[in-house]
């Protein structure tokens, strides 16, 4: 008799817990992926780290606009743990689009901006990218702790 009574109670508790987890998961996922956020990061450019401009341009951070409106990134900052900072000039990201911030030198084009640095920013063994609003508020961050594949998907 106790088993029959306990089983429905356990089933009800499990169902309630699962239901609350299912309700919580989409909200937390939507919160992280909503708005403007960090996407994929190529923190270790493919091949040897030669400090050539081609290698430096192959190190990048994606910033994704997951809104339904164009977003002006002027004044937004991208920072690493050391304090290296890229500050956006006037640049619009269309709804659902991504812009890559390349470490090396290049000319701004749709979907690509360049930090114009002569040395790497992102540490292969661990670092943290921070996207900061012009107001100084942290908008998003993404970190990694070891080299692995050299990429990090921050979604």
XYZ file of C-alpha atoms in Angstrom:
155
model
C 0.000 0.000 0.000
C 2.797 2.438 0.818
C 4.452 1.743 -2.500
C 1.308 2.606 -4.428
C 0.888 5.820 -2.467
C 4.552 6.783 -2.749
C 4.783 6.085 -6.475
C 2.086 8.581 -7.550
C 3.571 11.202 -5.201
C 7.061 10.633 -6.624
C 5.685 10.781 -10.156
C 3.823 14.012 -9.391
C 6.942 15.570 -7.844
C 9.091 14.510 -10.795
C 6.551 15.856 -13.282
C 6.310 19.173 -11.427
C 10.100 19.468 -11.280
C 10.494 18.593 -14.965
C 7.765 21.081 -15.874
C 9.449 23.873 -13.955
C 12.800 23.028 -15.555
C 11.255 23.074 -19.004
C 9.675 26.431 -18.286
C 12.943 27.838 -16.930
C 15.201 26.643 -19.742
C 13.752 28.631 -22.670
C 13.661 31.831 -20.620
C 17.318 31.566 -19.622
C 18.364 30.562 -23.146
C 16.384 33.437 -24.666
C 17.937 35.875 -22.218
C 21.486 34.889 -23.203
C 20.807 34.882 -26.930
C 18.552 37.925 -27.036
C 19.773 41.295 -28.241
C 23.372 41.942 -29.215
C 25.768 39.290 -27.929
C 29.059 37.509 -28.497
C 28.874 34.650 -30.982
C 31.800 32.494 -32.034
C 35.409 33.384 -31.167
C 38.462 32.225 -33.126
C 41.004 32.855 -30.357
C 43.783 30.740 -31.900
C 44.262 31.507 -35.586
C 44.771 28.370 -37.685
C 48.379 27.279 -38.246
C 51.470 28.691 -36.562
C 51.254 32.007 -34.737
C 53.580 33.925 -37.070
C 52.261 37.421 -36.282
C 51.741 37.920 -40.012
C 48.737 40.051 -40.866
C 47.025 37.010 -42.419
C 47.415 35.140 -39.123
C 46.271 38.160 -37.088
C 43.191 38.602 -39.286
C 42.345 34.925 -38.692
C 41.897 35.715 -34.960
C 38.430 37.222 -34.499
C 35.312 37.648 -32.384
C 31.777 37.585 -33.795
C 29.161 39.959 -32.454
C 25.618 38.968 -33.338
C 22.504 41.151 -33.508
C 19.600 38.898 -32.548
C 17.070 41.754 -32.505
C 14.526 42.742 -35.153
C 16.120 46.179 -35.592
C 19.400 47.561 -36.884
C 21.835 48.303 -34.020
C 24.423 51.097 -34.100
C 27.603 49.853 -32.363
C 29.355 53.240 -32.076
C 31.013 53.419 -28.658
C 30.605 49.696 -27.864
C 33.828 48.104 -26.600
C 35.337 44.641 -26.892
C 37.895 43.846 -24.147
C 40.107 40.955 -23.080
C 41.517 40.057 -19.639
C 44.677 42.104 -20.222
C 42.686 45.251 -20.938
C 43.211 45.406 -24.704
C 40.181 47.304 -25.963
C 38.594 47.703 -29.374
C 36.102 50.589 -29.543
C 33.617 50.595 -32.406
C 33.347 53.626 -34.626
C 30.104 54.128 -36.508
C 28.983 50.638 -37.560
C 25.472 49.249 -38.015
C 24.615 45.575 -37.612
C 21.410 44.588 -39.371
C 18.815 42.358 -37.683
C 19.976 38.743 -37.503
C 23.449 39.623 -38.829
C 26.955 39.249 -37.431
C 30.085 41.381 -37.537
C 33.564 39.875 -37.059
C 36.146 41.957 -35.217
C 39.481 40.793 -36.691
C 42.678 41.420 -34.706
C 44.818 42.261 -37.761
C 44.782 45.102 -40.260
C 42.164 45.520 -42.943
C 39.442 47.704 -44.395
C 35.975 47.747 -42.870
C 33.429 45.984 -45.041
C 29.951 44.520 -44.459
C 30.319 41.971 -41.660
C 34.010 42.759 -40.952
C 35.871 45.357 -38.903
C 39.569 45.390 -38.034
C 41.386 46.139 -34.772
C 44.520 46.979 -36.822
C 46.880 45.425 -34.283
C 50.317 43.991 -34.976
C 50.081 41.404 -32.183
C 47.536 38.880 -30.938
C 44.851 39.790 -28.390
C 43.197 36.534 -27.350
C 45.222 34.076 -25.253
C 45.139 30.493 -26.508
C 45.386 29.040 -22.990
C 42.509 31.040 -21.544
C 40.947 34.469 -21.737
C 37.631 36.266 -21.501
C 35.982 38.439 -24.136
C 33.698 41.195 -22.847
C 31.213 43.218 -24.872
C 30.558 46.536 -23.163
C 27.875 49.108 -23.961
C 28.815 52.778 -24.460
C 27.374 53.412 -20.972
C 30.065 51.109 -19.520
C 27.608 48.330 -18.650
C 28.690 44.772 -19.423
C 26.434 43.395 -22.153
C 27.918 39.909 -22.605
C 31.052 37.903 -21.865
C 32.550 34.609 -22.970
C 35.582 32.780 -21.592
C 37.711 29.714 -22.298
C 40.406 27.940 -20.306
C 42.502 25.902 -22.732
C 43.469 25.760 -26.370
C 41.425 22.818 -27.654
C 40.207 23.601 -31.177
C 41.049 27.293 -31.005
C 37.397 28.314 -31.240
C 34.683 28.983 -28.695
C 30.969 29.105 -29.445
C 29.544 31.570 -26.942
C 25.818 31.007 -27.698
